Amino acid sequence: RRQDIAPGAALLRGFARDNEHDVLAAIDAVVARASFRHMMTPGGHTMSVAMTSCGTAGWVTDRRGYRYSPTDPDSAAPWPEMPAVLRDLAQRAATEAGFAGFDPDACLINRYVPGARMALHQDKDEADFSAPIVSLSLGLPATFQFGGMNRSDKPINYQLRHGDVLVWGGPSRLVYHGVLTLKDGEHPLLGRQRINLTFRKAL
Ligand code: MD5
Ligand code: FE
């Protein structure tokens, strides 16, 4: 059930399915303390994806730029702790993909409703690119684009479904990637939404 999609990038189909109820309860507990919000890009656009975070650092954007913050700008409180069930899942997935010893300090939680999308970008706000990023997809399926080292490289599209985990590091760590506009649908556990978690070593 490990599909290598590029050097350093592995897709673990259905990896989180046996754990889905505990995983969803952990996400609910985080969201109860740090709500999903639509943040503003430095260019002044409001993102269609709603976000929150847990861990010692959370990714934020506003007119001042993109960065990791130890506190939630909405509450000024520290982000909720990363639930053990989520950290363990990310560490097990990283190990299965060849990145034993992954120790994430940030988990960005993205919520897509139908119509939301994420344009091609690189994840480069982290201090250390030697650690991989682990991504967990839940709820409605989405098409993600796996590109190359240049924005103009033609991306390959993959469908990500409920429970799929993607690990990318090494030579793939800085590839351009994105998520196409989410199509409408109804997921038995999550309804009309997709939730994606990305576990990172940010600091
Ligand atoms: C998401 N999140 O699904 C996306 C994609 C982000 C972000 O990109 O920065 O929060 S996570 C999975 C992904 C998509 C495309 C390429 C790669 C991973 N990759 O480079 O392997 O919310
Ligand atoms: Fe990204």
PDB file of C-alpha atoms in Angstrom, residues 42-114:
ATOM      1  CA  PRO A  42       0.184  39.341   2.005  1.00  0.00           C
ATOM      2  CA  GLY A  43      -1.360  40.450  -1.302  1.00  0.00           C
ATOM      3  CA  GLY A  44      -4.711  41.132   0.365  1.00  0.00           C
ATOM      4  CA  HIS A  45      -6.706  38.115  -0.840  1.00  0.00           C
ATOM      5  CA  THR A  46      -8.757  36.043   1.602  1.00  0.00           C
ATOM      6  CA  MET A  47      -7.932  32.337   1.258  1.00  0.00           C
ATOM      7  CA  SER A  48     -10.763  30.005   0.181  1.00  0.00           C
ATOM      8  CA  VAL A  49      -9.306  27.326   2.477  1.00  0.00           C
ATOM      9  CA  ALA A  50     -10.085  27.830   6.189  1.00  0.00           C
ATOM     10  CA  MET A  51      -7.234  26.985   8.565  1.00  0.00           C
ATOM     11  CA  THR A  52      -6.233  26.352  12.136  1.00  0.00           C
ATOM     12  CA  SER A  53      -3.231  24.699  13.795  1.00  0.00           C
ATOM     13  CA  CYS A  54      -2.015  22.671  16.719  1.00  0.00           C
ATOM     14  CA  GLY A  55       1.475  22.106  18.066  1.00  0.00           C
ATOM     15  CA  THR A  56       4.126  24.508  19.328  1.00  0.00           C
ATOM     16  CA  ALA A  57       3.930  26.529  16.113  1.00  0.00           C
ATOM     17  CA  GLY A  58       1.108  27.296  13.695  1.00  0.00           C
ATOM     18  CA  TRP A  59       1.305  28.614  10.145  1.00  0.00           C
ATOM     19  CA  VAL A  60      -0.265  32.037   9.744  1.00  0.00           C
ATOM     20  CA  THR A  61      -0.608  34.627   7.028  1.00  0.00           C
ATOM     21  CA  ASP A  62      -1.667  38.272   7.109  1.00  0.00           C
ATOM     22  CA  ARG A  63      -0.675  41.508   5.371  1.00  0.00           C
ATOM     23  CA  ARG A  64       2.777  41.213   6.983  1.00  0.00           C
ATOM     24  CA  GLY A  65       3.551  37.866   5.344  1.00  0.00           C
ATOM     25  CA  TYR A  66       3.637  34.095   5.877  1.00  0.00           C
ATOM     26  CA  ARG A  67       5.271  32.721   9.030  1.00  0.00           C
ATOM     27  CA  TYR A  68       5.013  30.310  11.941  1.00  0.00           C
ATOM     28  CA  SER A  69       3.629  31.730  15.171  1.00  0.00           C
ATOM     29  CA  PRO A  70       3.693  30.178  18.665  1.00  0.00           C
ATOM     30  CA  THR A  71       0.296  31.750  19.349  1.00  0.00           C
ATOM     31  CA  ASP A  72      -3.099  31.888  17.667  1.00  0.00           C
ATOM     32  CA  PRO A  73      -3.537  35.457  16.384  1.00  0.00           C
ATOM     33  CA  ASP A  74      -7.307  35.240  17.023  1.00  0.00           C
ATOM     34  CA  SER A  75      -6.958  34.471  20.753  1.00  0.00           C
ATOM     35  CA  ALA A  76      -3.316  35.404  21.492  1.00  0.00           C
ATOM     36  CA  ALA A  77      -3.127  32.043  23.313  1.00  0.00           C
ATOM     37  CA  PRO A  78      -0.708  29.239  22.429  1.00  0.00           C
ATOM     38  CA  TRP A  79      -2.046  26.855  19.782  1.00  0.00           C
ATOM     39  CA  PRO A  80      -3.615  23.678  21.231  1.00  0.00           C
ATOM     40  CA  GLU A  81      -1.134  20.885  21.860  1.00  0.00           C
ATOM     41  CA  MET A  82      -0.713  18.361  19.070  1.00  0.00           C
ATOM     42  CA  PRO A  83      -2.873  15.372  20.102  1.00  0.00           C
ATOM     43  CA  ALA A  84      -0.804  12.207  20.577  1.00  0.00           C
ATOM     44  CA  VAL A  85      -2.996  10.217  18.180  1.00  0.00           C
ATOM     45  CA  LEU A  86      -2.161  12.696  15.398  1.00  0.00           C
ATOM     46  CA  ARG A  87       1.551  12.910  16.186  1.00  0.00           C
ATOM     47  CA  ASP A  88       1.812   9.103  16.335  1.00  0.00           C
ATOM     48  CA  LEU A  89       0.039   8.697  13.007  1.00  0.00           C
ATOM     49  CA  ALA A  90       2.411  11.189  11.349  1.00  0.00           C
ATOM     50  CA  GLN A  91       5.456   9.489  12.837  1.00  0.00           C
ATOM     51  CA  ARG A  92       4.305   6.012  11.751  1.00  0.00           C
ATOM     52  CA  ALA A  93       3.616   7.261   8.223  1.00  0.00           C
ATOM     53  CA  ALA A  94       6.999   8.987   8.001  1.00  0.00           C
ATOM     54  CA  THR A  95       8.746   5.810   9.145  1.00  0.00           C
ATOM     55  CA  GLU A  96       6.869   3.730   6.561  1.00  0.00           C
ATOM     56  CA  ALA A  97       8.016   6.197   3.884  1.00  0.00           C
ATOM     57  CA  GLY A  98      11.657   5.997   4.959  1.00  0.00           C
ATOM     58  CA  PHE A  99      11.871   9.033   7.272  1.00  0.00           C
ATOM     59  CA  ALA A 100      12.293   7.450  10.712  1.00  0.00           C
ATOM     60  CA  GLY A 101      12.745   9.956  13.550  1.00  0.00           C
ATOM     61  CA  PHE A 102      10.322  12.584  12.172  1.00  0.00           C
ATOM     62  CA  ASP A 103       9.433  14.913  15.059  1.00  0.00           C
ATOM     63  CA  PRO A 104       6.760  17.405  13.926  1.00  0.00           C
ATOM     64  CA  ASP A 105       6.214  20.587  15.948  1.00  0.00           C
ATOM     65  CA  ALA A 106       3.452  22.049  13.766  1.00  0.00           C
ATOM     66  CA  CYS A 107       0.227  20.650  12.347  1.00  0.00           C
ATOM     67  CA  LEU A 108      -1.692  22.890   9.957  1.00  0.00           C
ATOM     68  CA  ILE A 109      -5.335  21.871   9.559  1.00  0.00           C
ATOM     69  CA  ASN A 110      -6.959  22.949   6.284  1.00  0.00           C
ATOM     70  CA  ARG A 111     -10.707  22.820   5.649  1.00  0.00           C
ATOM     71  CA  TYR A 112     -12.020  22.838   2.088  1.00  0.00           C
ATOM     72  CA  VAL A 113     -15.691  23.232   1.266  1.00  0.00           C
ATOM     73  CA  PRO A 114     -16.898  22.792  -2.335  1.00  0.00           C
TER      74      PRO A 114
END
